[in-house]
Each structure stands twice: as structure tokens, then as C-alpha cells.
Coordinates of C-alpha atoms in Angstrom, one line a residue:
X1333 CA 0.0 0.0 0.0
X1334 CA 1.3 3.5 -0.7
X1335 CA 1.6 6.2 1.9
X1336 CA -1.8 8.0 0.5
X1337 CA -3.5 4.5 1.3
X1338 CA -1.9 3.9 4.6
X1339 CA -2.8 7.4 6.2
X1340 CA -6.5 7.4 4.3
X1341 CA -6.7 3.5 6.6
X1342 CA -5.3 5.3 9.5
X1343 CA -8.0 8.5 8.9
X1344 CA -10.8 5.8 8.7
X1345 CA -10.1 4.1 11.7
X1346 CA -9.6 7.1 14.3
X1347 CA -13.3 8.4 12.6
X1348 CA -14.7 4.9 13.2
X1349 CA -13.0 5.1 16.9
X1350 CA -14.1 8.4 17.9
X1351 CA -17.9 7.8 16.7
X1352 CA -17.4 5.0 18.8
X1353 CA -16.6 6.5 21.8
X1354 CA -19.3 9.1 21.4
X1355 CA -22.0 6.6 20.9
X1356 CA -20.5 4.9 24.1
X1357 CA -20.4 8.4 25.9
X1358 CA -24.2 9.6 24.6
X1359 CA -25.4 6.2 26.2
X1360 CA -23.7 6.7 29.6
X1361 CA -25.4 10.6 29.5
X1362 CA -28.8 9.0 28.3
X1363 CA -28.9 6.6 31.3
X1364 CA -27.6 9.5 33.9
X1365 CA -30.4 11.3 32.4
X1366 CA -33.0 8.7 32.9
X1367 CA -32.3 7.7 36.1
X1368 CA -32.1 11.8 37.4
X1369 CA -35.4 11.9 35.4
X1370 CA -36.8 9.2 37.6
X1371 CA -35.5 9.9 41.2
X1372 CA -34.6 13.6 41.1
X1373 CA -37.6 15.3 40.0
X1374 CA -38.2 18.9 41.3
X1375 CA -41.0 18.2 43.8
X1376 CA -38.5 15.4 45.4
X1377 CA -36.0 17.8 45.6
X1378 CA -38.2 20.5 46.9
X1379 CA -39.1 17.8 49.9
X1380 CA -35.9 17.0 50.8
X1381 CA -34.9 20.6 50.9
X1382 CA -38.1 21.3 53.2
X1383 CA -36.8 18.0 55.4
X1384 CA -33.0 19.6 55.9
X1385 CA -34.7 22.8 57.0
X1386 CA -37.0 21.8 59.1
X1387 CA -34.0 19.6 60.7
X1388 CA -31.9 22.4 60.7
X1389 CA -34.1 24.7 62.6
X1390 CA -35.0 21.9 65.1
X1391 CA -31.1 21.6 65.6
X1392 CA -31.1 25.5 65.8
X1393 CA -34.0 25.2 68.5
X1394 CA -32.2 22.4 70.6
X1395 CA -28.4 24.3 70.8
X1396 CA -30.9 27.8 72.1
X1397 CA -32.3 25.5 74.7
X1398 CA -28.7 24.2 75.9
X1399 CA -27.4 27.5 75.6
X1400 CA -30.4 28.3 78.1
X1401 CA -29.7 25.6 80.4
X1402 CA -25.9 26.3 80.4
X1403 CA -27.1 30.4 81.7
X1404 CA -29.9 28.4 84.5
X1405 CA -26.9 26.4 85.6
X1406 CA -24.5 29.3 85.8
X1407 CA -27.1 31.7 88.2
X1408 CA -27.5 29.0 90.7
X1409 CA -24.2 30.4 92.6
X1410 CA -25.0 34.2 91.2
X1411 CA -26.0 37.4 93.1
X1412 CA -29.8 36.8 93.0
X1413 CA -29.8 40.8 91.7
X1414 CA -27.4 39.2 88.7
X1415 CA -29.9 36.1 87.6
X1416 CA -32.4 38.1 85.8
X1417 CA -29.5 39.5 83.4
X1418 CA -27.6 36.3 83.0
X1419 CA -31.0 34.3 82.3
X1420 CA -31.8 36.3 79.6
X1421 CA -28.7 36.2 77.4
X1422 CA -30.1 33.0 75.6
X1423 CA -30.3 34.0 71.9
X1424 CA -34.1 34.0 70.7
X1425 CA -35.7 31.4 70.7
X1426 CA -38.5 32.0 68.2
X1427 CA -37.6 28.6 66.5
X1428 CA -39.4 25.4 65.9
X1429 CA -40.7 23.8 69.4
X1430 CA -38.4 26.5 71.3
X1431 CA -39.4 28.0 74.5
X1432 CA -40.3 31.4 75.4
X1433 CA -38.0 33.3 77.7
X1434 CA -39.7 35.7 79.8
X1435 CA -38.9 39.0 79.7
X1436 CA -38.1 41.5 82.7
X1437 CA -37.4 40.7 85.9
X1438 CA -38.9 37.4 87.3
X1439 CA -41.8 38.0 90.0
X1440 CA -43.5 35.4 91.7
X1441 CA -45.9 34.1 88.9
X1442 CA -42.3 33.1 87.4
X1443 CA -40.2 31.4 89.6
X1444 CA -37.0 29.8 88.5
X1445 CA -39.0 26.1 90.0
X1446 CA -41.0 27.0 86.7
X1447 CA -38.1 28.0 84.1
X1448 CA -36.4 24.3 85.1
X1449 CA -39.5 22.7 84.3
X1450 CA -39.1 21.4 80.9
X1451 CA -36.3 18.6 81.8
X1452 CA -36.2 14.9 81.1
X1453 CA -37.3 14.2 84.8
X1454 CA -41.1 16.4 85.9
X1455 CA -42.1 13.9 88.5
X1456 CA -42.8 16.5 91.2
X1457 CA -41.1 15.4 94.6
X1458 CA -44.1 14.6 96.7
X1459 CA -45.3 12.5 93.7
X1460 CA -46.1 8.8 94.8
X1461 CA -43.9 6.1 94.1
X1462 CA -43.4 4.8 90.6
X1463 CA -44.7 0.9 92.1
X1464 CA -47.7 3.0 93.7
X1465 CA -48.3 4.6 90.2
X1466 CA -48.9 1.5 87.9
X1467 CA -51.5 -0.5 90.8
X1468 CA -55.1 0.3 89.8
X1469 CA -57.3 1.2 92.6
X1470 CA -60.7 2.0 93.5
X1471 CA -59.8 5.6 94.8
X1472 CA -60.2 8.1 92.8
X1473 CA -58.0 9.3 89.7
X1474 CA -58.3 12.8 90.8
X1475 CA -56.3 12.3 94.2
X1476 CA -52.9 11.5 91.9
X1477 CA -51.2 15.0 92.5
X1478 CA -50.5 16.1 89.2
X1479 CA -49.2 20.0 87.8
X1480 CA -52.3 21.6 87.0
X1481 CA -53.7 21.7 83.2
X1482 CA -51.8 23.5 80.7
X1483 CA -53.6 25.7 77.7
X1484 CA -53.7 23.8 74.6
X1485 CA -52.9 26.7 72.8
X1486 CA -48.8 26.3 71.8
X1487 CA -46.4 29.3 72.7
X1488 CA -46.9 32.2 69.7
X1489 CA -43.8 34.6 70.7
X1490 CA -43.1 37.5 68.2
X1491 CA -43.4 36.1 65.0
X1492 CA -43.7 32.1 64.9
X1493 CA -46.3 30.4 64.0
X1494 CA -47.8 27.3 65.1
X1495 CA -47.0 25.1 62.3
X1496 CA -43.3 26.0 63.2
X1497 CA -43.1 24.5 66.9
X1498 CA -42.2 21.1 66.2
X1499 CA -42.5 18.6 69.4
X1500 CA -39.2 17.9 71.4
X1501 CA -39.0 14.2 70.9
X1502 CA -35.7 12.3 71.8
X1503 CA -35.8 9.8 68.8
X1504 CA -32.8 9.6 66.8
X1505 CA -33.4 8.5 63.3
X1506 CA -30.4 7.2 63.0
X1507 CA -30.7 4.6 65.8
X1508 CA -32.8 2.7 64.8
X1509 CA -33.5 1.3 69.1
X1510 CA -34.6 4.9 69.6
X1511 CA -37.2 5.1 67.2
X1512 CA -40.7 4.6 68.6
X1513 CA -42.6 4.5 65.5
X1514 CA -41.4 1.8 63.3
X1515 CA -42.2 3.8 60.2
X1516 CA -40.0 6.8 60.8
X1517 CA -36.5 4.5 60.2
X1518 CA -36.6 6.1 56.7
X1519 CA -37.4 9.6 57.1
X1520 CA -35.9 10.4 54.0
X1521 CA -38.4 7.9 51.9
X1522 CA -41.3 9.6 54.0
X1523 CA -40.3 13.2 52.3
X1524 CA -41.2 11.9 49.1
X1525 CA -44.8 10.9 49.9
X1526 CA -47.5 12.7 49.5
X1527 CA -49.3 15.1 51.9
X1528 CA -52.6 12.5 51.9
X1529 CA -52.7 9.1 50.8
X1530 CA -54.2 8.5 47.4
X1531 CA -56.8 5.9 48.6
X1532 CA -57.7 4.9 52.2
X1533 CA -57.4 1.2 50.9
X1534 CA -53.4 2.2 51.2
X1535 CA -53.9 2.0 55.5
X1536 CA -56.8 -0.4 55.2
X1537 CA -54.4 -2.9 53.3
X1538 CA -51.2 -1.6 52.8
X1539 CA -49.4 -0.4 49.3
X1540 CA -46.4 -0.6 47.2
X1541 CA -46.1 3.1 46.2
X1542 CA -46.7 5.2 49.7
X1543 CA -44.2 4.3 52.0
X1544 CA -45.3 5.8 55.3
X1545 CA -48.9 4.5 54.7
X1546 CA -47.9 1.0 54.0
X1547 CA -45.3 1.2 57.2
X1548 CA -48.7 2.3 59.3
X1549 CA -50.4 -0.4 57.8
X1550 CA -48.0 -3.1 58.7
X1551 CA -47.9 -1.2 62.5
X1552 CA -51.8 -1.6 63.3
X1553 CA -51.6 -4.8 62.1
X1554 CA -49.5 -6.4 65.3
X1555 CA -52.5 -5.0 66.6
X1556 CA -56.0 -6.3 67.0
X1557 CA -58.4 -3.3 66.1
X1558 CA -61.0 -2.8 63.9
X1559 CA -61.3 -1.4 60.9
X1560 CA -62.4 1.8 61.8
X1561 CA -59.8 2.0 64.6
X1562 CA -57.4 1.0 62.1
X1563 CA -58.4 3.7 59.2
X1564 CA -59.3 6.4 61.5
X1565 CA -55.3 5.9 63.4
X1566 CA -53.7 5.3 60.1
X1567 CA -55.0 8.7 58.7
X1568 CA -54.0 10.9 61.8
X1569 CA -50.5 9.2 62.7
X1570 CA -50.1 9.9 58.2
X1571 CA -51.0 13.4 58.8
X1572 CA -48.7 14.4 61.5
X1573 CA -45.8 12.5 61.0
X1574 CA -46.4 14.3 57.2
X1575 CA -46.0 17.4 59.5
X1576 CA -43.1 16.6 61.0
X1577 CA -40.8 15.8 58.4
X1578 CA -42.0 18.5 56.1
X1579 CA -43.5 21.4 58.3
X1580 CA -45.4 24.0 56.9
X1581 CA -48.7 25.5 56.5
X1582 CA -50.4 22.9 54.3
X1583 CA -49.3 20.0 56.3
X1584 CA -50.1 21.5 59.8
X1585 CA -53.4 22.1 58.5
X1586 CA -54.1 18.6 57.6
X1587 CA -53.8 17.9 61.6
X1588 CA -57.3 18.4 63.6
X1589 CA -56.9 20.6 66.3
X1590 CA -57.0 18.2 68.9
X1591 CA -53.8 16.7 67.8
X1592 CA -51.7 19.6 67.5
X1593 CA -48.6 20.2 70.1
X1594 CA -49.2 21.7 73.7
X1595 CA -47.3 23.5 75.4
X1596 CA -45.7 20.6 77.0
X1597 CA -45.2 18.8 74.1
X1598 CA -42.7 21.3 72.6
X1599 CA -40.8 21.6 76.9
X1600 CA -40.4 18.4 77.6
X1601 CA -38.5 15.3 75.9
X1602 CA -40.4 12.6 74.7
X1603 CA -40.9 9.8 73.0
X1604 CA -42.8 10.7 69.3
X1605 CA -45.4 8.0 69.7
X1606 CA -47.0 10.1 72.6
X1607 CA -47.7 12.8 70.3
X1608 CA -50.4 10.7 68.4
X1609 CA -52.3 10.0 71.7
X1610 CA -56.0 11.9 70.5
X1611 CA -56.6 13.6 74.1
X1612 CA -54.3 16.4 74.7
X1613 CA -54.6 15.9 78.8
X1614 CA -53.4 12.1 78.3
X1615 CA -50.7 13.4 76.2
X1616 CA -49.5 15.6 79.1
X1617 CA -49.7 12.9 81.8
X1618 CA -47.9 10.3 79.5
X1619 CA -45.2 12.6 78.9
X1620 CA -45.1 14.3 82.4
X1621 CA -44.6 10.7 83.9
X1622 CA -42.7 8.8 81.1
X1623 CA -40.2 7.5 82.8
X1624 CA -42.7 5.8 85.5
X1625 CA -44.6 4.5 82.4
X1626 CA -41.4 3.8 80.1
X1627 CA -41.0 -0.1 81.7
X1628 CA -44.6 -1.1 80.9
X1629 CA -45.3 0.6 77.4
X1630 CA -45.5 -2.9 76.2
X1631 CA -48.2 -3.6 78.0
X1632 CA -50.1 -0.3 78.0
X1633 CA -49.6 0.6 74.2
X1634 CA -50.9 -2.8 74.0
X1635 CA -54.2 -2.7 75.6
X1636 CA -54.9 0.9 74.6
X1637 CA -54.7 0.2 71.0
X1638 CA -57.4 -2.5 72.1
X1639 CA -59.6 0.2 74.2
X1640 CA -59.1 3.5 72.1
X1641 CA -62.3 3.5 69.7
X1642 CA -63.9 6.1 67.6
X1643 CA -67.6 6.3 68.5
X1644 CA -68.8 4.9 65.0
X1645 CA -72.0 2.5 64.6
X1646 CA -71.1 -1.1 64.3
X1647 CA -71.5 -2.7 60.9
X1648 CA -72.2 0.7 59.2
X1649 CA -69.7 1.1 55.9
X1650 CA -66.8 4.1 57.0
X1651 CA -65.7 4.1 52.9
X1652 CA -68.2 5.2 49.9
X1653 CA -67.9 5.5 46.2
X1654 CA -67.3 8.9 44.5
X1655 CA -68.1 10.2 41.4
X1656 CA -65.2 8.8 39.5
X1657 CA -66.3 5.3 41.1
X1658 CA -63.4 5.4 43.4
X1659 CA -63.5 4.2 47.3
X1660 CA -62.9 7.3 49.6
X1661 CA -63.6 7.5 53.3
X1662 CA -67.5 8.8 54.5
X1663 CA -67.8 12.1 54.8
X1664 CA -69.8 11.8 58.2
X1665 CA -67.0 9.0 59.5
X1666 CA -64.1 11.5 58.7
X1667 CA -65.9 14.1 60.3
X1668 CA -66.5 12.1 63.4
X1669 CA -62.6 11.1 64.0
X1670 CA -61.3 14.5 63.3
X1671 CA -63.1 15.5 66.3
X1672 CA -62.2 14.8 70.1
X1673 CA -65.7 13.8 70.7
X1674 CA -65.5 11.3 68.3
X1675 CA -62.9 9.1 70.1
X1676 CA -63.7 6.8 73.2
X1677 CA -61.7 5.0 75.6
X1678 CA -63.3 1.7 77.2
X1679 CA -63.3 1.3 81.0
X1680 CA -60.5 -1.2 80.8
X1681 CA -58.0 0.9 79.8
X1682 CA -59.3 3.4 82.8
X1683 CA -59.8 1.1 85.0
X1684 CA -56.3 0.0 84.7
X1685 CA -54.6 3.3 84.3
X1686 CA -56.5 6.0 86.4
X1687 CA -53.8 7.5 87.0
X1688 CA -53.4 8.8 83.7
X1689 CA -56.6 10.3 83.5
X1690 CA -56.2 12.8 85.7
X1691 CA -57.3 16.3 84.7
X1692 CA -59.8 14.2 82.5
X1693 CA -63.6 14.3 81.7
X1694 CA -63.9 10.9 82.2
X1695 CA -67.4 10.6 81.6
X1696 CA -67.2 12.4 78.2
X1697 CA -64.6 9.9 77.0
X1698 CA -65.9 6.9 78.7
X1699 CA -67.3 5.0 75.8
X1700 CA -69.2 1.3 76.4
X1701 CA -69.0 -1.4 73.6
X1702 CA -72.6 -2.7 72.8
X1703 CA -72.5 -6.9 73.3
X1704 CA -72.6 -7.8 69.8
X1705 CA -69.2 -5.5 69.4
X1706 CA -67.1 -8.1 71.1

């Protein structure tokens, strides 16, 4: 072959190599492209990016709280006429869950007994023993001396809002022993859900394509409640837990009002699964006397799951067909468990925990199962 030949073969063969490698190269970029396409849409990203700042501000919210501590610590040895001033150099707290520091000098409604309230430990001293706390007896519930009742209303200092204060749990996603709901080991798969579940047959029967509904799902069913139970829990425990990985506006809101933080809940450290207790008052004495109860949640998660019910007729249908055909929940059943008077508690669970109901209409939530219902 000449030389004309041999560099016309040589030509040929780096054109045949490079289209080669481009081809190679635009199928590497098409796959990338895909797979972004699939997993890193906009509206994902927008949820994770609501997830890191809602963690961030609940970090921001726990360091103003230690800083707090650290000043309560430092004025126990200070001129009583120097506590005021070193009490108030906590930055603001006007965070997520944070606690409003009074202003001014403290007088005797505010007493630093009342500042050192939202610990880990608010078993008051002259409080019974924890043995004498978990034996039922005929006395009554009201002789358990418990702090008196809080307002429901949640702190609104400045310019937070209520869909900002965030419950001061102590469970650590990332230890998985810490976690007292067993759908929240995933937070970040829960951020990609949706704000409502696309069917209530998804936490009637589970689902492959909602995560947190199908991890509720699978939770009521180591229990045994009805259906009703079952939908009516499933929806609210969706709803908030929606809240608290992505908190705003449009998520709060999806929470009835008897569900939403007190002022307790966003003081003192607790375990999530409190917060989706329906009666704010047996929220409070949970949490208040956790680590009395802490030993035997077993056994009392277990039979109030069996106790808690929502006053709905028995037989009667709780899911109708819309217009489109498709099964959605009764409008006169969802009204009825997004209000506190539609929940009951059956006089085992009081019976058994009095204690507990202190501060509590019992009356209004006593609710008696018909003989048929058993």
C-alpha cells in the first residue's frame, strides 16, 4: 500500500473510533439522564430541601435550649440581683418547638422552680412512688397529685407560627432502638410521599407506592383493632408524622386541632409516639410521667390500641364510592374522628390506668362497647 493509502486506513479508523466512543459516551449521559429523570424530580427535591430545613431549625432550636440551660446552671451560685441578666442572654428562641423566655425581671408568677420545668425528669417530689403509680385502685384518679392543666394553645412569641413548633422528641433516626414509630427509620423515603394518601385502601391494606402509609399499615396490624380503629389511626398518625418531616402550613393544617402540640409537648423530651395519643390531657400525663410508664409501654400501648375507639356505629360502611367510582372515606366518618368527641376509651384501659386520667372528663370519654361488638 502507498503512503496516501496507509494514512486514508489510519483517517478511517480514528473516525470509526471516535464515533465510537461518542456513541459509548451519549449512552452513559442518556442513562444519567434517565435515572435523574426518575429519582430527582423537582417536587422530590423541593421535599428534601423542606426535610433539611425543618431539621436544621430543630437543631437551631435544641443548641438555644442548651445555651439556656448552660445560663440556669451558671445563676445558681449568682447574686440573686445578677440572675435576671444572665437568664436572659439565651439568643431568641423564636424557632421550631423553642421555649419562650420571659422577659423582665422574674416575680412570683415566674419562679426559677417554673423555668427548670421542661427537663427529662417532671415527677414532682411529693409524687407517689413509681410501684404505687402503675397499681389500679378504686380511689379516685383525681387524688394523683398532678401539675395543674396547661392551655392547649402552643407558645406564639413574636413572629412564629404554630406550624413552626415542632415537638421535642428524643428519637434519633439514625438509631434505629430509639425510634418509637417503626415507620420513621426512613425519614428520607417519608419526604417523598404525599401530603394525603391516594386511597384509604393504602392504611386499610397496605401499598407498594406510599411508603409511610404502607409502614402504618403493617404497625396496626400487630395490633388487634378494627377497621375503623385502624383507618381512623392510620390517617392521623399519616398526617402528622407528614407534619413533621416537612412542616409547613399545608401539612399542619391537615392535623385536627386536637392533635396539634401543647405546650408541654414542645418543653419536655419525649418519645414521638406520645404525640399521636388523640386527648391532649393524656398526652400531658404520659409525657409528664414517662419514665414511671417507660417499663410497661408494652403492656399499655398494647391494651390501649385494644380500648381507644372512635364512636362509630357497628357494621355501618366508613368508605363510599365517589363520582369517579373510586372508594374514599364517609364524609360523616371523617368528620367524626377529626373531632375529640368522636374518640372513646373503654373502661378497661381506665380502669387499669387511672392514674393517667387525671385532669380528664372521664365521663365524656368513657365510651361502652354494645354486646354484639365483642
Amino acid at each position: 500500500m502507498s503512503s496516501v493509502e496507509k494514512k486514508r486506513l489510519r483517517d478511517r479508523r480514528a473516525q470509526q473510533n471516535l464515533r465510537s466512543k461518542r456513541s459509548q459516551h451519549m449512552a452513559v449521559l442518556e442513562k444519567e439522564v434517565a435515572h435523574c429523570r426518575e429519582h430527582h424530580d423537582d417536587q422530590g427535591i423541593q421535599r428534601l430541601l423542606q426535610v433539611i430545613t425543618g431539621l436544621r431549625k430543630q437543631n437551631d432550636a435544641l443548641r438555644s435550649r442548651q445555651e439556656h440551660l448552660k445560663s440556669l446552671i451558671n445563676a445558681w451560685d449568682a447574686n440573686p440581683a445578677e440572675i435576671p441578666a444572665i437568664l436572659h442572654k439565651s439568643p431568641d428562641q423564636c424557632l421550631p418547638g423553642s421555649i419562650a423566655v420571659p422577659e423582665g425581671p422574674m416575680n412570683n408568677t415566674t419562679s426559677s422552680s417554673n423555668l427548670i420545668q421542661p427537663s427529662r425528669n417532671n415527677t414532682p417530689r411529693d409524687d407517689p412512688s413509681p410501684s404505687s403509680l402503675l397499681i389500679g385502685s378504686d380511689s379516685s384518679y383525681q387524688q394523683v397529685p398532678y401539675p395543674p392543666i396547661l392551655s392547649r394553645e402552643p407558645p406564639t412569641t413574636g413572629t412564629c407560627l404554630a406550624w413552626k413548633h415542632l415537638p421535642l422528641n428524643d428519637d434519633d433516626y439514625s438509631n434505629p432502638r430509639t425510634i418509637s414509630c417503626a415507620w420513621l427509620e426512613h425519614p428520607e423515603r417519608i419526604a417523598l410521599c404525599p401530603d394525603s394518601p391516594a386511597s384509604p385502601l393504602d392504611l386499610l391494606y397496605g401499598t407498594n407506592t406510599n411508603y409511610l402509609a404502607d409502614m402504618i399499615y403493617k404497625s396496626t396490624q400487630r395490633r388487634p383493632i378494627r377497621d375503623p380503629e385502624r383507618l381512623a389511626i392510620g390517617w392521623l398518625c399519616y398526617h402528622f408524622t407528614r407534619w413533621i418531616m416537612s412542616p409547613s402550613p399545608a401539612t399542619y393544617a391537615n392535623i385536627p386541632p386536637f392533635l396539634r402540640p401543647v405546650p408541654d409537648q414542645l418543653q419536655i423530651m419525649h418519645p414521638l409516639v406520645l404525640d399521636n395519643v388523640p386527648w391532649p390531657q393524656l398526652r400531658v400525663n404520659l409525657i409528664r410521667h414517662w419514665d414511671v410508664f417507660r417499663e410497661v409501654r408494652d403492656d399499655l400501648f398494647g391494651l390501649f390500641s385494644c380500648c381507644v375507639k372512635v364512636r362509630w356505629p357497628w357494621g355501618e360502611s366508613i368508605l363510599e364510592r365517589n363520582s369517579d367510582n373510586e372508594l374514599c372515606i364517609k364524609q360523616k366518618f371523617f368528620e367524626t374522628f377529626m373531632s375529640e368527641t368522636g374518640w372513646g376509651l373503654t373502661p378497661e384501659f381506665i380502669q387499669r390506668y387511672p392514674q393517667l386520667l387525671a385532669g380528664v372528663d372521664v365521663r365524656a370519654i368513657t365510651y361502652e362497647l354494645v354486646g354484639k361488638e365483642f
